Amino acid sequence: MLVEKNVAVECAEKLCASVANGLEGKQVSGYNAVKNAVKTAMEDGLMRILTPKQSMDILRQVKVAQNEKRPYVVVFVGVNGVGKSTSLSKVCFWLKSQKLKVLLAACDTFRSGAVEQLKTHAARLEVPVFEKGYNKDAASIAMDAVKYAGQNGFDVVLVDTAGRMQDNEPLMRALSKLVNLNNPDLVQALKETAYGQGPPRLIDGIMLTKFDTIDDKVGAAVSMTYVTGQPVLLVGVGQTYTDLKKLNAKNIVKLLLR
Ligand code: GDP
């Protein structure tokens, strides 16, 4: 059932095994009692995965950064075409509605047209873009953007990055550099590719895009959190700036077990 709803096979198997382990030795009588016990245990297991271990209140974190007199920095990462710049724009729209001053940093210096695409969003959203064109070191552009934001009273910097597959070693290394040099507050959606010293900085949260297009096949929400250990912070549910929601874990569980 889980796999049919797009939960990754390995994740579904582990989940079932842990539910089975948890029920071992439990006494129930009658078939329905068994069925209910299994269902409740599965619901609990799914809720445990989907519920963030610590609260991720972005607005509160922005306030903390404001008090420290520095901009709050979010880096958006992901594979090509997943909806990075659209999602970044949705987050920008939301932050603006909270009366925050937002700067977009155009750090996709790789794909032609990326900077213009971001500028188009920025014009609609009435926010400035920090850009230095193409074929430059994305990490240092991000750094300059954050510095500029700090000097010019911006509350938040949203950093757009080039889309890449996780097995593209040079591009992953460049991304790792960007993240490690700039030490952002939040990295939305990175796998281990260490740059420099110390433990690699991974993602802090996931934004699930195109959630409006998957009907009840909501299993990715479970697998992604299961694999990364990080929560789905936001869900994209359409192509306009207001199509942004928080993940409703109860609803996901209901759809998965329907
Ligand atoms: P990027 O290459 O990762 O920056 O992807 P884009 O932001 O350019 O998005 C690729 C396409 O996906 C565009 O046509 C977007 O309108 C579309 N898209 C992005 N987010 C959503 C979403 O939540 N729902 C739907 N239906 N489409 C989306």
mmCIF file of C-alpha atoms and ligand atoms in Angstrom:
data_model
loop_
_atom_site.group_PDB
_atom_site.id
_atom_site.type_symbol
_atom_site.label_atom_id
_atom_site.label_comp_id
_atom_site.label_asym_id
_atom_site.label_seq_id
_atom_site.Cartn_x
_atom_site.Cartn_y
_atom_site.Cartn_z
ATOM 1 C CA MET A 1 0.000 0.000 0.000
ATOM 2 C CA LEU A 2 2.787 2.388 0.936
ATOM 3 C CA VAL A 3 4.767 1.629 -2.208
ATOM 4 C CA GLU A 4 1.671 2.180 -4.332
ATOM 5 C CA LYS A 5 1.503 5.674 -2.893
ATOM 6 C CA ASN A 6 5.141 6.271 -3.876
ATOM 7 C CA VAL A 7 6.906 5.566 -0.600
ATOM 8 C CA ALA A 8 10.355 4.241 -1.582
ATOM 9 C CA VAL A 9 10.500 0.443 -1.327
ATOM 10 C CA GLU A 10 13.355 0.360 1.155
ATOM 11 C CA CYS A 11 11.691 2.899 3.364
ATOM 12 C CA ALA A 12 8.357 1.057 3.267
ATOM 13 C CA GLU A 13 10.070 -2.234 4.160
ATOM 14 C CA LYS A 14 11.907 -0.715 7.107
ATOM 15 C CA LEU A 15 8.760 0.984 8.309
ATOM 16 C CA CYS A 16 6.799 -2.268 8.197
ATOM 17 C CA ALA A 17 9.592 -4.105 9.994
ATOM 18 C CA SER A 18 9.677 -1.532 12.763
ATOM 19 C CA VAL A 19 5.901 -1.675 13.168
ATOM 20 C CA ALA A 20 6.142 -5.463 13.379
ATOM 21 C CA ASN A 21 8.934 -5.266 15.951
ATOM 22 C CA GLY A 22 6.983 -2.788 18.023
ATOM 23 C CA LEU A 23 3.991 -5.113 18.127
ATOM 24 C CA GLU A 24 5.858 -8.252 19.025
ATOM 25 C CA GLY A 25 4.588 -9.796 22.242
ATOM 26 C CA LYS A 26 1.557 -7.484 22.372
ATOM 27 C CA GLN A 27 -1.655 -9.264 23.397
ATOM 28 C CA VAL A 28 -4.841 -8.535 21.442
ATOM 29 C CA SER A 29 -7.896 -10.629 20.812
ATOM 30 C CA GLY A 30 -9.864 -10.986 17.594
ATOM 31 C CA TYR A 31 -8.963 -10.139 14.007
ATOM 32 C CA ASN A 32 -10.233 -6.542 14.198
ATOM 33 C CA ALA A 33 -8.166 -5.880 17.270
ATOM 34 C CA VAL A 34 -5.081 -7.067 15.408
ATOM 35 C CA LYS A 35 -5.942 -4.944 12.401
ATOM 36 C CA ASN A 36 -6.494 -1.864 14.575
ATOM 37 C CA ALA A 37 -3.293 -2.417 16.505
ATOM 38 C CA VAL A 38 -1.311 -2.656 13.265
ATOM 39 C CA LYS A 39 -3.005 0.392 11.783
ATOM 40 C CA THR A 40 -2.418 2.494 14.901
ATOM 41 C CA ALA A 41 1.219 1.424 15.056
ATOM 42 C CA MET A 42 1.685 2.300 11.382
ATOM 43 C CA GLU A 43 0.001 5.682 11.869
ATOM 44 C CA ASP A 44 2.294 6.385 14.815
ATOM 45 C CA GLY A 45 5.381 5.321 12.827
ATOM 46 C CA LEU A 46 4.446 7.569 9.904
ATOM 47 C CA MET A 47 3.637 10.510 12.170
ATOM 48 C CA ARG A 48 6.970 10.063 13.916
ATOM 49 C CA ILE A 49 8.791 10.327 10.586
ATOM 50 C CA LEU A 50 6.769 13.292 9.380
ATOM 51 C CA THR A 51 6.915 15.333 12.585
ATOM 52 C CA PRO A 52 10.040 17.519 12.796
ATOM 53 C CA LYS A 53 12.273 16.638 15.734
ATOM 54 C CA GLN A 54 12.772 20.280 16.499
ATOM 55 C CA SER A 55 10.561 23.137 15.539
ATOM 56 C CA MET A 56 11.601 25.010 12.419
ATOM 57 C CA ASP A 57 9.960 28.368 12.810
ATOM 58 C CA ILE A 58 11.570 30.351 10.003
ATOM 59 C CA LEU A 59 10.072 33.687 11.038
ATOM 60 C CA ARG A 60 11.349 33.255 14.559
ATOM 61 C CA GLN A 61 14.815 32.388 13.209
ATOM 62 C CA VAL A 62 14.732 35.522 11.052
ATOM 63 C CA LYS A 63 13.995 37.550 14.225
ATOM 64 C CA VAL A 64 17.019 35.963 15.917
ATOM 65 C CA ALA A 65 19.203 36.965 12.963
ATOM 66 C CA GLN A 66 17.736 40.492 13.067
ATOM 67 C CA ASN A 67 18.709 40.748 16.719
ATOM 68 C CA GLU A 68 22.201 39.656 15.770
ATOM 69 C CA LYS A 69 22.188 42.421 13.141
ATOM 70 C CA ARG A 70 22.781 40.094 10.223
ATOM 71 C CA PRO A 71 20.674 38.816 7.352
ATOM 72 C CA TYR A 72 19.077 35.380 7.520
ATOM 73 C CA VAL A 73 20.376 33.293 4.613
ATOM 74 C CA VAL A 74 18.549 30.472 2.872
ATOM 75 C CA VAL A 75 20.193 28.412 0.113
ATOM 76 C CA PHE A 76 17.884 26.536 -2.266
ATOM 77 C CA VAL A 77 19.312 23.395 -3.834
ATOM 78 C CA GLY A 78 17.919 20.656 -6.031
ATOM 79 C CA VAL A 79 17.920 18.858 -9.341
ATOM 80 C CA ASN A 80 17.184 20.790 -12.569
ATOM 81 C CA GLY A 81 13.554 21.581 -13.149
ATOM 82 C CA VAL A 82 12.276 20.597 -9.706
ATOM 83 C CA GLY A 83 10.964 24.111 -9.188
ATOM 84 C CA LYS A 84 13.771 25.820 -7.317
ATOM 85 C CA SER A 85 13.337 29.343 -8.601
ATOM 86 C CA THR A 86 9.547 29.130 -8.464
ATOM 87 C CA SER A 87 9.716 27.905 -4.882
ATOM 88 C CA LEU A 88 12.271 30.535 -3.933
ATOM 89 C CA SER A 89 9.897 33.139 -5.338
ATOM 90 C CA LYS A 90 6.987 31.742 -3.330
ATOM 91 C CA VAL A 91 9.056 31.964 -0.163
ATOM 92 C CA CYS A 92 10.055 35.506 -1.129
ATOM 93 C CA PHE A 93 6.387 36.455 -1.574
ATOM 94 C CA TRP A 94 5.553 35.021 1.835
ATOM 95 C CA LEU A 95 8.473 36.776 3.572
ATOM 96 C CA LYS A 96 7.533 40.055 1.917
ATOM 97 C CA SER A 97 3.993 39.683 3.187
ATOM 98 C CA GLN A 98 5.580 39.479 6.647
ATOM 99 C CA LYS A 99 7.104 42.915 5.988
ATOM 100 C CA LEU A 100 10.616 41.560 5.642
ATOM 101 C CA LYS A 101 13.168 43.069 3.295
ATOM 102 C CA VAL A 102 14.335 40.334 0.941
ATOM 103 C CA LEU A 103 17.314 40.138 -1.431
ATOM 104 C CA LEU A 104 17.595 37.434 -4.096
ATOM 105 C CA ALA A 105 21.103 36.182 -4.896
ATOM 106 C CA ALA A 106 21.531 34.837 -8.434
ATOM 107 C CA CYS A 107 24.046 32.036 -7.858
ATOM 108 C CA ASP A 108 22.982 29.825 -10.741
ATOM 109 C CA THR A 109 25.880 31.045 -12.851
ATOM 110 C CA PHE A 110 25.781 27.851 -14.911
ATOM 111 C CA ARG A 111 22.513 27.520 -16.834
ATOM 112 C CA SER A 112 22.016 30.251 -19.442
ATOM 113 C CA GLY A 113 18.855 32.199 -18.777
ATOM 114 C CA ALA A 114 18.830 31.443 -15.060
ATOM 115 C CA VAL A 115 19.747 34.960 -13.996
ATOM 116 C CA GLU A 116 17.112 36.478 -16.299
ATOM 117 C CA GLN A 117 14.509 34.040 -14.968
ATOM 118 C CA LEU A 118 15.248 35.116 -11.429
ATOM 119 C CA LYS A 119 15.142 38.757 -12.449
ATOM 120 C CA THR A 120 11.700 38.264 -13.968
ATOM 121 C CA HIS A 121 10.433 36.857 -10.681
ATOM 122 C CA ALA A 122 12.168 39.650 -8.776
ATOM 123 C CA ALA A 123 10.534 42.343 -10.913
ATOM 124 C CA ARG A 124 7.096 40.862 -10.235
ATOM 125 C CA LEU A 125 7.851 40.525 -6.551
ATOM 126 C CA GLU A 126 9.408 43.986 -6.413
ATOM 127 C CA VAL A 127 12.629 42.844 -4.766
ATOM 128 C CA PRO A 128 16.205 43.427 -5.913
ATOM 129 C CA VAL A 129 18.507 40.768 -7.319
ATOM 130 C CA PHE A 130 22.200 40.572 -6.523
ATOM 131 C CA GLU A 131 23.913 39.178 -9.620
ATOM 132 C CA LYS A 132 27.249 39.034 -11.371
ATOM 133 C CA GLY A 133 26.270 37.223 -14.548
ATOM 134 C CA TYR A 134 27.510 33.796 -15.574
ATOM 135 C CA ASN A 135 30.540 31.530 -15.273
ATOM 136 C CA LYS A 136 31.640 33.061 -12.018
ATOM 137 C CA ASP A 137 32.283 31.383 -8.724
ATOM 138 C CA ALA A 138 28.833 30.986 -7.192
ATOM 139 C CA ALA A 139 30.235 30.755 -3.667
ATOM 140 C CA SER A 140 31.868 34.156 -3.809
ATOM 141 C CA ILE A 141 28.795 35.766 -5.380
ATOM 142 C CA ALA A 142 26.744 34.409 -2.483
ATOM 143 C CA MET A 143 29.290 35.799 -0.080
ATOM 144 C CA ASP A 144 29.183 39.240 -1.698
ATOM 145 C CA ALA A 145 25.383 39.132 -1.702
ATOM 146 C CA VAL A 146 25.260 38.390 2.017
ATOM 147 C CA LYS A 147 27.739 41.181 2.701
ATOM 148 C CA TYR A 148 25.710 43.601 0.556
ATOM 149 C CA ALA A 149 22.525 42.554 2.351
ATOM 150 C CA GLY A 150 24.120 43.183 5.725
ATOM 151 C CA GLN A 151 25.276 46.643 4.713
ATOM 152 C CA ASN A 152 21.932 47.602 3.209
ATOM 153 C CA GLY A 153 19.470 46.518 5.863
ATOM 154 C CA PHE A 154 18.073 43.357 4.256
ATOM 155 C CA ASP A 155 16.460 40.846 6.610
ATOM 156 C CA VAL A 156 16.715 37.782 4.384
ATOM 157 C CA VAL A 157 18.874 36.596 1.469
ATOM 158 C CA LEU A 158 17.421 33.840 -0.713
ATOM 159 C CA VAL A 159 20.197 32.148 -2.696
ATOM 160 C CA ASP A 160 19.282 30.472 -5.987
ATOM 161 C CA THR A 161 21.745 27.783 -7.075
ATOM 162 C CA ALA A 162 22.316 25.828 -10.271
ATOM 163 C CA GLY A 163 20.325 22.617 -10.540
ATOM 164 C CA ARG A 164 22.462 19.490 -10.352
ATOM 165 C CA MET A 165 22.286 15.755 -9.930
ATOM 166 C CA GLN A 166 23.814 14.415 -6.759
ATOM 167 C CA ASP A 167 26.287 12.279 -8.742
ATOM 168 C CA ASN A 168 27.791 15.271 -10.561
ATOM 169 C CA GLU A 169 30.955 15.509 -8.514
ATOM 170 C CA PRO A 170 32.336 18.922 -9.680
ATOM 171 C CA LEU A 171 28.975 20.652 -9.374
ATOM 172 C CA MET A 172 28.306 19.072 -5.991
ATOM 173 C CA ARG A 173 31.720 20.179 -4.823
ATOM 174 C CA ALA A 174 30.991 23.743 -5.949
ATOM 175 C CA LEU A 175 27.702 23.663 -4.058
ATOM 176 C CA SER A 176 29.384 22.301 -0.993
ATOM 177 C CA LYS A 177 31.855 25.169 -1.193
ATOM 178 C CA LEU A 178 29.049 27.699 -1.444
ATOM 179 C CA VAL A 179 27.339 26.260 1.607
ATOM 180 C CA ASN A 180 30.491 25.870 3.675
ATOM 181 C CA LEU A 181 31.898 29.316 2.914
ATOM 182 C CA ASN A 182 28.656 31.111 3.574
ATOM 183 C CA ASN A 183 27.331 29.053 6.475
ATOM 184 C CA PRO A 184 23.682 29.896 5.727
ATOM 185 C CA ASP A 185 20.951 29.638 8.335
ATOM 186 C CA LEU A 186 18.938 27.225 6.285
ATOM 187 C CA VAL A 187 19.765 24.919 3.418
ATOM 188 C CA GLN A 188 16.593 23.752 1.748
ATOM 189 C CA ALA A 189 16.922 20.421 0.112
ATOM 190 C CA LEU A 190 22.659 18.460 -0.373
ATOM 191 C CA LYS A 191 24.223 15.313 -0.016
ATOM 192 C CA GLU A 192 27.540 14.653 1.455
ATOM 193 C CA THR A 193 30.313 16.184 -0.610
ATOM 194 C CA ALA A 194 32.718 17.650 1.820
ATOM 195 C CA TYR A 195 34.518 20.865 1.004
ATOM 196 C CA GLY A 196 37.209 22.000 3.363
ATOM 197 C CA GLN A 197 37.545 20.967 6.953
ATOM 198 C CA GLY A 198 35.059 19.595 9.382
ATOM 199 C CA PRO A 199 31.854 17.650 8.915
ATOM 200 C CA PRO A 200 29.922 18.399 5.714
ATOM 201 C CA ARG A 201 26.923 20.667 6.008
ATOM 202 C CA LEU A 202 23.850 18.855 4.745
ATOM 203 C CA ILE A 203 20.306 20.061 4.151
ATOM 204 C CA ASP A 204 18.192 21.434 6.978
ATOM 205 C CA GLY A 205 14.793 21.111 5.427
ATOM 206 C CA ILE A 206 12.856 20.025 2.388
ATOM 207 C CA MET A 207 10.428 21.862 0.218
ATOM 208 C CA LEU A 208 8.276 19.439 -1.723
ATOM 209 C CA THR A 209 7.247 20.908 -5.047
ATOM 210 C CA LYS A 210 4.431 20.091 -7.463
ATOM 211 C CA PHE A 211 2.415 18.487 -4.704
ATOM 212 C CA ASP A 212 -0.703 19.488 -6.609
ATOM 213 C CA THR A 213 0.181 17.133 -9.446
ATOM 214 C CA ILE A 214 0.493 13.831 -7.595
ATOM 215 C CA ASP A 215 -3.066 13.024 -6.559
ATOM 216 C CA ASP A 216 -2.844 10.785 -3.487
ATOM 217 C CA LYS A 217 0.685 9.535 -4.239
ATOM 218 C CA VAL A 218 2.109 11.471 -1.320
ATOM 219 C CA GLY A 219 4.734 8.895 -0.317
ATOM 220 C CA ALA A 220 7.706 11.096 -1.309
ATOM 221 C CA ALA A 221 7.009 13.190 1.771
ATOM 222 C CA VAL A 222 7.752 10.125 3.896
ATOM 223 C CA SER A 223 10.738 8.742 1.944
ATOM 224 C CA MET A 224 12.520 12.074 1.692
ATOM 225 C CA THR A 225 12.295 12.746 5.397
ATOM 226 C CA TYR A 226 13.182 9.150 6.168
ATOM 227 C CA VAL A 227 16.324 9.242 4.029
ATOM 228 C CA THR A 228 17.562 12.700 5.005
ATOM 229 C CA GLY A 229 16.254 12.848 8.549
ATOM 230 C CA GLN A 230 15.107 16.382 7.784
ATOM 231 C CA PRO A 231 11.563 17.701 7.806
ATOM 232 C CA VAL A 232 9.427 18.791 4.906
ATOM 233 C CA LEU A 233 9.054 22.454 5.818
ATOM 234 C CA LEU A 234 6.925 23.637 2.955
ATOM 235 C CA VAL A 235 4.903 22.225 0.114
ATOM 236 C CA GLY A 236 4.444 23.781 -3.336
ATOM 237 C CA VAL A 237 0.916 23.293 -4.613
ATOM 238 C CA GLY A 238 0.761 25.218 -7.880
ATOM 239 C CA GLN A 239 2.434 27.691 -10.172
ATOM 240 C CA THR A 240 1.505 30.998 -8.521
ATOM 241 C CA TYR A 241 3.278 32.769 -5.692
ATOM 242 C CA THR A 242 0.564 32.008 -3.158
ATOM 243 C CA ASP A 243 0.652 28.246 -3.826
ATOM 244 C CA LEU A 244 2.691 27.471 -0.752
ATOM 245 C CA LYS A 245 1.598 25.453 2.250
ATOM 246 C CA LYS A 246 2.910 23.806 5.363
ATOM 247 C CA LEU A 247 2.958 20.020 5.315
ATOM 248 C CA ASN A 248 -0.129 18.552 6.919
ATOM 249 C CA ALA A 249 1.285 15.334 8.392
ATOM 250 C CA LYS A 250 -2.080 13.982 9.572
ATOM 251 C CA ASN A 251 -3.506 14.419 6.128
ATOM 252 C CA ILE A 252 -0.547 12.632 4.534
ATOM 253 C CA VAL A 253 -0.936 9.684 6.888
ATOM 254 C CA LYS A 254 -4.638 9.526 6.133
ATOM 255 C CA LEU A 255 -4.008 9.488 2.385
ATOM 256 C CA LEU A 256 -1.306 6.815 2.722
ATOM 257 C CA LEU A 257 -3.500 4.460 4.708
ATOM 258 C CA ARG A 258 -6.736 5.040 2.840
HETATM 259 P P1 GDP B 1 14.142 25.085 -11.494
HETATM 260 O O1 GDP B 1 14.829 24.688 -12.753
HETATM 261 O O2 GDP B 1 14.372 24.057 -10.424
HETATM 262 O O3 GDP B 1 14.444 26.466 -11.032
HETATM 263 O O4 GDP B 1 12.572 24.991 -11.794
HETATM 264 P P2 GDP B 1 11.505 26.145 -12.088
HETATM 265 O O5 GDP B 1 11.276 26.963 -10.883
HETATM 266 O O6 GDP B 1 11.869 26.836 -13.329
HETATM 267 O O7 GDP B 1 10.183 25.282 -12.309
HETATM 268 C C1 GDP B 1 10.025 24.333 -13.354
HETATM 269 C C2 GDP B 1 8.542 24.227 -13.706
HETATM 270 O O8 GDP B 1 7.816 23.660 -12.611
HETATM 271 C C3 GDP B 1 7.875 25.570 -13.984
HETATM 272 O O9 GDP B 1 7.032 25.413 -15.081
HETATM 273 C C4 GDP B 1 7.076 25.860 -12.724
HETATM 274 O O10 GDP B 1 5.954 26.652 -12.958
HETATM 275 C C5 GDP B 1 6.693 24.464 -12.285
HETATM 276 N N1 GDP B 1 6.412 24.372 -10.839
HETATM 277 C C6 GDP B 1 7.213 24.742 -9.806
HETATM 278 N N2 GDP B 1 6.619 24.495 -8.618
HETATM 279 C C7 GDP B 1 5.406 23.963 -8.892
HETATM 280 C C8 GDP B 1 4.311 23.480 -8.081
HETATM 281 O O11 GDP B 1 4.329 23.489 -6.838
HETATM 282 N N3 GDP B 1 3.233 22.972 -8.752
HETATM 283 C C9 GDP B 1 3.171 22.940 -10.122
HETATM 284 N N4 GDP B 1 2.069 22.439 -10.677
HETATM 285 N N5 GDP B 1 4.173 23.361 -10.893
HETATM 286 C C10 GDP B 1 5.281 23.883 -10.309
#
